[in-house]
């Protein structure tokens, strides 16, 4: 039987409501959209995204990739991306599973493999042709939701298999850079984690550089090369995306949302919000609320 059809059936069964939902499998999320969406900014964690039905465009600083059931998306570091569901309908909804990477499991596999990647300038956002073995593993991971008592034991084994298949695929070099402590990709990942943990506070470059194991100048250079933005620009996107979420999902007003994410000046918040999203906060939220599927970020 067609494995991608099996995956679509499983996702449809366990994600009956439009939007993204977490599951009892800690690193597995399921996404459904019944309509094409507006372009929606969101932070994508380092993960594997497999579409079982429909298609999506994902963009980062001018670079766009489109993927569907014939391909899958690999994100190597946490990135503020813009996602846009292109194909979806109530009869044939957009269905996707997102599997976050376990850094400890990846590091353990690399120790077992004992192979080091010397490649540089690897893509942190890329689409690859569909792999039947990878889809089969994803099906088995989702199907564990039928037997919650097996998840704690079996989910780590299936996730490890998925990492192994990625390591032995065309993107193995990228996975090795992710799991190698002194690689620039790994160092930037640690810097990103530090920024995300305190995005609402004042950015302190020296502290972030220390956490990443780089000098401030090296941090700036490699951070921009990998994410296509500076640490400050990255923090700003995190703040504005969280403010947008607070207004769209929680009903907060612009002043409350701006203050919650670290803005002291309402005018600065409104100005920077408009620059990123193309409209002032209230107008943007009203527009999103009128578009079906606008909450489907992945």
PDB file of N, CA and C in Angstrom, residues 32-35 53-54 87-95:
ATOM      1  N   UNK A  32      -2.851  20.303  10.264  1.00  0.00           N
ATOM      2  CA  UNK A  32      -3.931  20.178   9.280  1.00  0.00           C
ATOM      3  C   UNK A  32      -4.427  21.569   8.910  1.00  0.00           C
ATOM      4  N   UNK A  33      -4.717  21.775   7.631  1.00  0.00           N
ATOM      5  CA  UNK A  33      -5.340  23.016   7.168  1.00  0.00           C
ATOM      6  C   UNK A  33      -6.359  22.659   6.102  1.00  0.00           C
ATOM      7  N   UNK A  34      -7.575  23.189   6.245  1.00  0.00           N
ATOM      8  CA  UNK A  34      -8.644  22.883   5.296  1.00  0.00           C
ATOM      9  C   UNK A  34      -8.745  23.900   4.164  1.00  0.00           C
ATOM     10  N   UNK A  35      -7.910  24.951   4.231  1.00  0.00           N
ATOM     11  CA  UNK A  35      -7.907  25.982   3.190  1.00  0.00           C
ATOM     12  C   UNK A  35      -6.476  26.478   3.001  1.00  0.00           C
ATOM     13  N   UNK A  53      -0.263  15.350   2.323  1.00  0.00           N
ATOM     14  CA  UNK A  53      -1.266  15.815   1.362  1.00  0.00           C
ATOM     15  C   UNK A  53      -1.221  17.327   1.299  1.00  0.00           C
ATOM     16  N   UNK A  54      -1.334  17.899   0.089  1.00  0.00           N
ATOM     17  CA  UNK A  54      -1.271  19.338  -0.077  1.00  0.00           C
ATOM     18  C   UNK A  54       0.137  19.806  -0.376  1.00  0.00           C
ATOM     19  N   UNK A  87      -1.930  24.439  -1.177  1.00  0.00           N
ATOM     20  CA  UNK A  87      -2.999  23.536  -1.612  1.00  0.00           C
ATOM     21  C   UNK A  87      -3.668  22.900  -0.406  1.00  0.00           C
ATOM     22  N   UNK A  88      -4.952  23.142  -0.263  1.00  0.00           N
ATOM     23  CA  UNK A  88      -5.730  22.554   0.832  1.00  0.00           C
ATOM     24  C   UNK A  88      -7.204  22.837   0.586  1.00  0.00           C
ATOM     25  N   UNK A  89      -8.040  21.894   0.974  1.00  0.00           N
ATOM     26  CA  UNK A  89      -9.487  22.078   0.875  1.00  0.00           C
ATOM     27  C   UNK A  89     -10.137  21.165   1.909  1.00  0.00           C
ATOM     28  N   UNK A  90     -11.396  21.408   2.260  1.00  0.00           N
ATOM     29  CA  UNK A  90     -12.067  20.504   3.207  1.00  0.00           C
ATOM     30  C   UNK A  90     -12.073  19.059   2.717  1.00  0.00           C
ATOM     31  N   UNK A  91     -12.171  18.858   1.399  1.00  0.00           N
ATOM     32  CA  UNK A  91     -12.190  17.497   0.861  1.00  0.00           C
ATOM     33  C   UNK A  91     -10.802  16.873   0.824  1.00  0.00           C
ATOM     34  N   UNK A  92      -9.781  17.707   0.626  1.00  0.00           N
ATOM     35  CA  UNK A  92      -8.392  17.225   0.567  1.00  0.00           C
ATOM     36  C   UNK A  92      -7.514  18.177   1.370  1.00  0.00           C
ATOM     37  N   UNK A  93      -7.574  18.092   2.705  1.00  0.00           N
ATOM     38  CA  UNK A  93      -6.847  19.050   3.547  1.00  0.00           C
ATOM     39  C   UNK A  93      -5.337  18.886   3.448  1.00  0.00           C
ATOM     40  N   UNK A  94      -4.653  19.972   3.784  1.00  0.00           N
ATOM     41  CA  UNK A  94      -3.208  19.924   3.945  1.00  0.00           C
ATOM     42  C   UNK A  94      -2.904  19.130   5.209  1.00  0.00           C
ATOM     43  N   UNK A  95      -2.058  18.097   5.084  1.00  0.00           N
ATOM     44  CA  UNK A  95      -1.727  17.233   6.218  1.00  0.00           C
ATOM     45  C   UNK A  95      -0.218  17.090   6.305  1.00  0.00           C
TER      46      UNK A  95
END
